[in-house]
């Protein structure tokens, strides 16, 4: 295979675990090259390995999601659900074919009024979540329409619209549910809501969500995964499933439930035999 290696944090380039992984891959007959994931992906690239944490994986996914190249995340950090694989496990799994390629839902954002312009299409897709957030001190009101049906306004610091892949990211930190990655759903979760009778909402991932705003501030922060844009408070943001999905490489011995246990200490309780 021809494999691109993407490293956003250049200090990792001399990490001993990474150097051994690259040597093992080359000994297995693979062709490796370094990629910045911009315009320098070589023709015939079969896979991209993202080295770092989940933030690095998101940066890689944002740039190549529409190219159909599978992405494998190698974690040299402390916590990762997208980059969950230890470097020692990768070369043997690829050599033996002990992996599958998942199709992960991507979200796209479109600004309907066109006042502010829109990020280029390749940059407007989100694997984890799309978030709107107040940019000033004033409370933000968000009017939400789901397939044309209007919800009561959310009064909050902001709103997160997450995929199932993003359920363990920002959505989780604001009180959203944990969802298995293969679930075909979206999660709408308010950030620090000012009305106590609103809760996170789970909807089909085929839904079209429109957001409009009530704010005394002129600007709203729109975040697409880890990329930030300031938009006018009079904008209308339409969020829907992208026409293509991200191809993510999952090693056969990886398990989402086990990841919850090891990374989020799921069930850490003395009654479960934990000390």
mmCIF file of C-alpha atoms in Angstrom:
data_model
loop_
_atom_site.group_PDB
_atom_site.id
_atom_site.type_symbol
_atom_site.label_atom_id
_atom_site.label_comp_id
_atom_site.label_asym_id
_atom_site.label_seq_id
_atom_site.Cartn_x
_atom_site.Cartn_y
_atom_site.Cartn_z
ATOM 1 C CA UNK A 1 0.000 0.000 0.000
ATOM 2 C CA UNK A 2 0.990 3.600 -0.491
ATOM 3 C CA UNK A 3 0.437 5.263 2.879
ATOM 4 C CA UNK A 4 0.553 8.978 3.712
ATOM 5 C CA UNK A 5 1.724 9.890 7.221
ATOM 6 C CA UNK A 6 0.179 13.072 8.641
ATOM 7 C CA UNK A 7 1.736 14.646 11.738
ATOM 8 C CA UNK A 8 0.441 18.028 12.857
ATOM 9 C CA UNK A 9 2.639 18.249 15.961
ATOM 10 C CA UNK A 10 6.157 18.188 14.529
ATOM 11 C CA UNK A 11 7.665 17.296 17.924
ATOM 12 C CA UNK A 12 6.295 13.771 17.464
ATOM 13 C CA UNK A 13 8.422 13.096 14.394
ATOM 14 C CA UNK A 14 11.252 11.623 16.476
ATOM 15 C CA UNK A 15 9.043 9.661 18.845
ATOM 16 C CA UNK A 16 10.483 6.161 19.135
ATOM 17 C CA UNK A 17 7.082 4.482 18.856
ATOM 18 C CA UNK A 18 6.357 6.299 15.597
ATOM 19 C CA UNK A 19 9.773 5.499 14.133
ATOM 20 C CA UNK A 20 9.286 1.819 14.922
ATOM 21 C CA UNK A 21 5.810 1.858 13.369
ATOM 22 C CA UNK A 22 7.153 3.361 10.166
ATOM 23 C CA UNK A 23 9.971 0.842 10.013
ATOM 24 C CA UNK A 24 7.541 -2.051 10.551
ATOM 25 C CA UNK A 25 5.239 -0.739 7.820
ATOM 26 C CA UNK A 26 8.103 -0.405 5.356
ATOM 27 C CA UNK A 27 9.355 -3.892 6.223
ATOM 28 C CA UNK A 28 5.850 -5.090 5.407
ATOM 29 C CA UNK A 29 6.185 -3.806 1.848
ATOM 30 C CA UNK A 30 4.316 -0.528 2.242
ATOM 31 C CA UNK A 31 5.445 2.737 0.652
ATOM 32 C CA UNK A 32 5.358 5.674 3.082
ATOM 33 C CA UNK A 33 5.573 9.413 2.553
ATOM 34 C CA UNK A 34 4.947 12.502 4.698
ATOM 35 C CA UNK A 35 1.871 14.572 3.878
ATOM 36 C CA UNK A 36 0.611 17.935 5.071
ATOM 37 C CA UNK A 37 -2.884 16.947 3.848
ATOM 38 C CA UNK A 38 -3.295 19.973 1.633
ATOM 39 C CA UNK A 39 -2.505 19.472 -2.044
ATOM 40 C CA UNK A 40 0.399 17.101 -1.688
ATOM 41 C CA UNK A 41 -1.363 13.733 -1.451
ATOM 42 C CA UNK A 42 0.275 11.538 -4.035
ATOM 43 C CA UNK A 43 -1.760 9.729 -6.702
ATOM 44 C CA UNK A 44 -2.566 6.175 -5.730
ATOM 45 C CA UNK A 45 -2.578 6.844 -1.984
ATOM 46 C CA UNK A 46 -4.389 3.919 -0.335
ATOM 47 C CA UNK A 47 -4.531 5.138 3.248
ATOM 48 C CA UNK A 48 -3.625 8.071 5.469
ATOM 49 C CA UNK A 49 -2.314 7.537 8.988
ATOM 50 C CA UNK A 50 -3.020 10.438 11.330
ATOM 51 C CA UNK A 51 -0.456 10.541 14.135
ATOM 52 C CA UNK A 52 -1.421 12.382 17.305
ATOM 53 C CA UNK A 53 -4.735 12.839 19.066
ATOM 54 C CA UNK A 54 -8.324 13.384 18.019
ATOM 55 C CA UNK A 55 -7.608 17.001 17.064
ATOM 56 C CA UNK A 56 -5.050 15.835 14.512
ATOM 57 C CA UNK A 57 -7.527 13.278 13.183
ATOM 58 C CA UNK A 58 -10.177 15.993 12.742
ATOM 59 C CA UNK A 59 -7.712 18.206 10.876
ATOM 60 C CA UNK A 60 -6.892 15.355 8.513
ATOM 61 C CA UNK A 61 -10.552 14.419 8.050
ATOM 62 C CA UNK A 62 -11.505 17.999 7.167
ATOM 63 C CA UNK A 63 -9.101 18.050 4.248
ATOM 64 C CA UNK A 64 -9.483 14.596 2.702
ATOM 65 C CA UNK A 65 -13.017 13.508 3.620
ATOM 66 C CA UNK A 66 -14.264 14.062 0.057
ATOM 67 C CA UNK A 67 -11.375 12.138 -1.520
ATOM 68 C CA UNK A 68 -12.442 8.700 -0.351
ATOM 69 C CA UNK A 69 -9.071 7.906 1.256
ATOM 70 C CA UNK A 70 -9.417 5.865 4.478
ATOM 71 C CA UNK A 71 -7.951 7.449 7.616
ATOM 72 C CA UNK A 72 -6.387 5.485 10.458
ATOM 73 C CA UNK A 73 -5.740 7.269 13.749
ATOM 74 C CA UNK A 74 -2.642 6.475 15.797
ATOM 75 C CA UNK A 75 -2.712 7.891 19.299
ATOM 76 C CA UNK A 76 0.492 9.113 20.897
ATOM 77 C CA UNK A 77 -1.452 11.152 23.462
ATOM 78 C CA UNK A 78 -3.624 10.425 26.468
ATOM 79 C CA UNK A 79 -7.215 10.304 25.241
ATOM 80 C CA UNK A 80 -8.694 9.467 21.885
ATOM 81 C CA UNK A 81 -11.806 7.917 20.400
ATOM 82 C CA UNK A 82 -11.009 8.686 16.773
ATOM 83 C CA UNK A 83 -7.264 8.136 17.221
ATOM 84 C CA UNK A 84 -7.647 5.125 19.457
ATOM 85 C CA UNK A 85 -4.949 2.815 18.121
ATOM 86 C CA UNK A 86 -1.619 2.188 19.794
ATOM 87 C CA UNK A 87 1.261 2.369 17.291
ATOM 88 C CA UNK A 88 2.405 -1.158 18.160
ATOM 89 C CA UNK A 89 -0.903 -2.638 16.934
ATOM 90 C CA UNK A 90 -1.070 -0.995 13.513
ATOM 91 C CA UNK A 91 1.528 -2.736 11.344
ATOM 92 C CA UNK A 92 0.502 -6.314 12.304
ATOM 93 C CA UNK A 93 -3.185 -5.501 11.726
ATOM 94 C CA UNK A 94 -2.553 -3.999 8.286
ATOM 95 C CA UNK A 95 -0.275 -6.873 7.298
ATOM 96 C CA UNK A 96 -2.870 -9.504 8.231
ATOM 97 C CA UNK A 97 -5.875 -7.552 6.935
ATOM 98 C CA UNK A 98 -7.347 -7.427 10.438
ATOM 99 C CA UNK A 99 -9.213 -4.203 9.933
ATOM 100 C CA UNK A 100 -12.442 -2.840 8.493
ATOM 101 C CA UNK A 101 -13.328 0.485 6.912
ATOM 102 C CA UNK A 102 -16.242 2.323 8.491
ATOM 103 C CA UNK A 103 -18.295 5.041 6.851
ATOM 104 C CA UNK A 104 -18.738 7.866 9.362
ATOM 105 C CA UNK A 105 -21.434 10.498 8.868
ATOM 106 C CA UNK A 106 -20.253 14.018 8.069
ATOM 107 C CA UNK A 107 -22.252 17.202 8.553
ATOM 108 C CA UNK A 108 -22.163 20.194 6.246
ATOM 109 C CA UNK A 109 -23.081 23.797 7.065
ATOM 110 C CA UNK A 110 -24.510 26.309 4.604
ATOM 111 C CA UNK A 111 -25.192 29.992 5.261
ATOM 112 C CA UNK A 112 -28.463 30.813 3.558
ATOM 113 C CA UNK A 113 -28.279 34.608 3.435
ATOM 114 C CA UNK A 114 -24.779 34.697 1.934
ATOM 115 C CA UNK A 115 -23.842 37.880 3.811
ATOM 116 C CA UNK A 116 -20.626 36.534 5.234
ATOM 117 C CA UNK A 117 -19.512 34.064 2.633
ATOM 118 C CA UNK A 118 -18.958 30.415 3.464
ATOM 119 C CA UNK A 119 -15.863 28.329 4.063
ATOM 120 C CA UNK A 120 -14.885 26.369 0.989
ATOM 121 C CA UNK A 121 -16.921 23.148 0.675
ATOM 122 C CA UNK A 122 -14.034 20.917 1.666
ATOM 123 C CA UNK A 123 -13.594 22.864 4.874
ATOM 124 C CA UNK A 124 -17.271 23.119 5.827
ATOM 125 C CA UNK A 125 -17.784 19.460 6.782
ATOM 126 C CA UNK A 126 -17.726 18.242 10.385
ATOM 127 C CA UNK A 127 -17.089 14.743 11.686
ATOM 128 C CA UNK A 128 -17.828 15.489 15.355
ATOM 129 C CA UNK A 129 -20.041 18.550 15.606
ATOM 130 C CA UNK A 130 -21.161 21.933 14.380
ATOM 131 C CA UNK A 131 -21.583 24.488 17.153
ATOM 132 C CA UNK A 132 -23.014 27.992 17.391
ATOM 133 C CA UNK A 133 -21.942 30.106 20.366
ATOM 134 C CA UNK A 134 -22.487 33.639 21.591
ATOM 135 C CA UNK A 135 -19.573 35.932 20.797
ATOM 136 C CA UNK A 136 -20.319 38.560 23.442
ATOM 137 C CA UNK A 137 -21.837 38.828 26.895
ATOM 138 C CA UNK A 138 -25.473 38.740 25.777
ATOM 139 C CA UNK A 139 -27.511 35.560 26.028
ATOM 140 C CA UNK A 140 -28.120 33.804 22.730
ATOM 141 C CA UNK A 141 -31.530 32.695 21.531
ATOM 142 C CA UNK A 142 -31.460 29.922 18.912
ATOM 143 C CA UNK A 143 -34.557 29.094 16.889
ATOM 144 C CA UNK A 144 -34.328 25.534 15.581
ATOM 145 C CA UNK A 145 -36.300 23.982 12.747
ATOM 146 C CA UNK A 146 -36.053 20.254 12.082
ATOM 147 C CA UNK A 147 -37.315 19.352 8.614
ATOM 148 C CA UNK A 148 -39.456 22.489 8.775
ATOM 149 C CA UNK A 149 -40.921 21.820 12.243
ATOM 150 C CA UNK A 150 -40.021 24.550 14.737
ATOM 151 C CA UNK A 151 -38.837 23.803 18.262
ATOM 152 C CA UNK A 152 -39.248 26.202 21.203
ATOM 153 C CA UNK A 153 -36.311 28.618 21.229
ATOM 154 C CA UNK A 154 -33.167 27.605 23.073
ATOM 155 C CA UNK A 155 -31.879 30.372 25.367
ATOM 156 C CA UNK A 156 -28.311 29.438 26.159
ATOM 157 C CA UNK A 157 -24.645 30.194 25.572
ATOM 158 C CA UNK A 158 -24.896 28.171 22.391
ATOM 159 C CA UNK A 159 -25.980 24.937 20.755
ATOM 160 C CA UNK A 160 -24.140 21.788 19.654
ATOM 161 C CA UNK A 161 -25.309 19.635 16.750
ATOM 162 C CA UNK A 162 -23.238 16.456 16.963
ATOM 163 C CA UNK A 163 -22.934 13.246 14.996
ATOM 164 C CA UNK A 164 -22.769 9.870 16.705
ATOM 165 C CA UNK A 165 -18.976 10.057 16.242
ATOM 166 C CA UNK A 166 -19.018 13.308 18.234
ATOM 167 C CA UNK A 167 -21.133 12.041 21.123
ATOM 168 C CA UNK A 168 -17.997 11.570 23.260
ATOM 169 C CA UNK A 169 -16.620 15.021 22.390
ATOM 170 C CA UNK A 170 -18.135 18.486 23.038
ATOM 171 C CA UNK A 171 -21.674 17.085 23.160
ATOM 172 C CA UNK A 172 -20.759 14.853 26.104
ATOM 173 C CA UNK A 173 -19.234 17.757 28.022
ATOM 174 C CA UNK A 174 -22.493 19.737 27.828
ATOM 175 C CA UNK A 175 -24.642 16.825 28.993
ATOM 176 C CA UNK A 176 -25.440 14.998 25.763
ATOM 177 C CA UNK A 177 -25.859 11.198 25.632
ATOM 178 C CA UNK A 178 -23.173 8.708 24.644
ATOM 179 C CA UNK A 179 -24.128 7.112 21.330
ATOM 180 C CA UNK A 180 -22.515 4.139 19.613
ATOM 181 C CA UNK A 181 -20.665 5.379 16.506
ATOM 182 C CA UNK A 182 -22.655 3.173 14.125
ATOM 183 C CA UNK A 183 -25.937 4.797 15.218
ATOM 184 C CA UNK A 184 -27.455 6.923 12.449
ATOM 185 C CA UNK A 185 -28.464 9.882 14.595
ATOM 186 C CA UNK A 186 -27.674 13.515 15.358
ATOM 187 C CA UNK A 187 -27.658 15.042 18.832
ATOM 188 C CA UNK A 188 -28.831 18.586 19.600
ATOM 189 C CA UNK A 189 -27.491 19.783 22.962
ATOM 190 C CA UNK A 190 -27.718 23.287 24.480
ATOM 191 C CA UNK A 191 -24.624 24.859 26.052
ATOM 192 C CA UNK A 192 -25.367 26.249 29.535
ATOM 193 C CA UNK A 193 -29.121 26.618 28.882
ATOM 194 C CA UNK A 194 -30.986 29.417 30.650
ATOM 195 C CA UNK A 195 -34.313 27.565 30.492
ATOM 196 C CA UNK A 196 -34.381 24.486 32.695
ATOM 197 C CA UNK A 197 -37.035 22.582 30.760
ATOM 198 C CA UNK A 198 -34.903 21.842 27.689
ATOM 199 C CA UNK A 199 -32.931 18.652 27.210
ATOM 200 C CA UNK A 200 -30.645 17.179 24.576
ATOM 201 C CA UNK A 201 -32.595 15.846 21.609
ATOM 202 C CA UNK A 202 -31.714 12.869 19.389
ATOM 203 C CA UNK A 203 -32.939 13.006 15.772
ATOM 204 C CA UNK A 204 -32.310 10.961 12.602
ATOM 205 C CA UNK A 205 -29.106 11.888 10.783
ATOM 206 C CA UNK A 206 -31.151 12.386 7.624
ATOM 207 C CA UNK A 207 -32.784 15.454 9.204
ATOM 208 C CA UNK A 208 -32.227 18.985 7.933
ATOM 209 C CA UNK A 209 -31.677 21.472 10.745
ATOM 210 C CA UNK A 210 -31.983 25.238 10.338
ATOM 211 C CA UNK A 211 -30.736 27.671 12.965
ATOM 212 C CA UNK A 212 -31.593 31.357 13.298
ATOM 213 C CA UNK A 213 -30.625 33.645 16.120
ATOM 214 C CA UNK A 214 -31.843 36.255 18.567
ATOM 215 C CA UNK A 215 -28.982 38.263 20.010
ATOM 216 C CA UNK A 216 -28.069 41.801 21.040
ATOM 217 C CA UNK A 217 -24.559 41.117 19.688
ATOM 218 C CA UNK A 218 -23.799 41.471 15.990
ATOM 219 C CA UNK A 219 -21.737 38.313 15.697
ATOM 220 C CA UNK A 220 -22.156 34.592 16.329
ATOM 221 C CA UNK A 221 -19.309 32.072 16.531
ATOM 222 C CA UNK A 222 -19.775 29.114 14.198
ATOM 223 C CA UNK A 223 -17.465 26.196 14.916
ATOM 224 C CA UNK A 224 -17.086 23.294 12.494
ATOM 225 C CA UNK A 225 -15.169 20.661 14.468
ATOM 226 C CA UNK A 226 -11.981 22.564 15.392
ATOM 227 C CA UNK A 227 -12.349 25.468 12.917
ATOM 228 C CA UNK A 228 -13.914 28.772 13.993
ATOM 229 C CA UNK A 229 -15.749 31.389 11.916
ATOM 230 C CA UNK A 230 -17.586 34.540 12.957
ATOM 231 C CA UNK A 231 -20.925 35.015 11.225
ATOM 232 C CA UNK A 232 -23.578 37.719 11.353
ATOM 233 C CA UNK A 233 -26.318 37.205 13.947
ATOM 234 C CA UNK A 234 -28.888 37.635 11.164
ATOM 235 C CA UNK A 235 -27.560 34.593 9.312
ATOM 236 C CA UNK A 236 -29.525 31.387 8.919
ATOM 237 C CA UNK A 237 -27.411 28.242 9.170
ATOM 238 C CA UNK A 238 -28.614 25.067 7.499
ATOM 239 C CA UNK A 239 -27.027 21.837 8.741
ATOM 240 C CA UNK A 240 -27.489 18.498 7.022
ATOM 241 C CA UNK A 241 -25.690 15.277 6.251
ATOM 242 C CA UNK A 242 -22.955 15.632 3.640
ATOM 243 C CA UNK A 243 -23.261 13.715 0.383
ATOM 244 C CA UNK A 244 -20.122 11.746 1.207
ATOM 245 C CA UNK A 245 -18.897 10.053 4.366
ATOM 246 C CA UNK A 246 -15.503 9.747 6.002
ATOM 247 C CA UNK A 247 -13.822 6.385 5.584
ATOM 248 C CA UNK A 248 -12.264 5.488 8.921
ATOM 249 C CA UNK A 249 -10.032 2.477 9.459
ATOM 250 C CA UNK A 250 -10.964 0.422 12.513
ATOM 251 C CA UNK A 251 -8.658 -2.344 13.688
ATOM 252 C CA UNK A 252 -10.544 -5.553 14.454
ATOM 253 C CA UNK A 253 -9.415 -5.688 18.066
ATOM 254 C CA UNK A 254 -10.720 -2.193 18.856
ATOM 255 C CA UNK A 255 -14.015 -1.902 20.716
ATOM 256 C CA UNK A 256 -16.024 1.231 21.536
ATOM 257 C CA UNK A 257 -17.357 -0.137 24.832
ATOM 258 C CA UNK A 258 -13.849 -1.059 25.938
ATOM 259 C CA UNK A 259 -12.728 2.442 24.959
ATOM 260 C CA UNK A 260 -15.393 3.930 27.228
ATOM 261 C CA UNK A 261 -14.086 1.801 30.077
ATOM 262 C CA UNK A 262 -10.428 2.633 29.559
ATOM 263 C CA UNK A 263 -10.689 6.287 28.528
ATOM 264 C CA UNK A 264 -13.729 7.597 30.422
ATOM 265 C CA UNK A 265 -13.550 5.104 33.320
ATOM 266 C CA UNK A 266 -17.081 3.925 32.553
ATOM 267 C CA UNK A 267 -18.450 1.927 35.514
ATOM 268 C CA UNK A 268 -15.556 2.892 37.790
ATOM 269 C CA UNK A 269 -17.253 1.862 41.017
ATOM 270 C CA UNK A 270 -16.076 -0.120 44.013
ATOM 271 C CA UNK A 271 -19.187 -2.291 43.646
ATOM 272 C CA UNK A 272 -17.902 -3.314 40.207
ATOM 273 C CA UNK A 273 -14.622 -4.517 41.665
ATOM 274 C CA UNK A 274 -12.803 -1.222 40.974
ATOM 275 C CA UNK A 275 -10.463 0.238 43.585
#
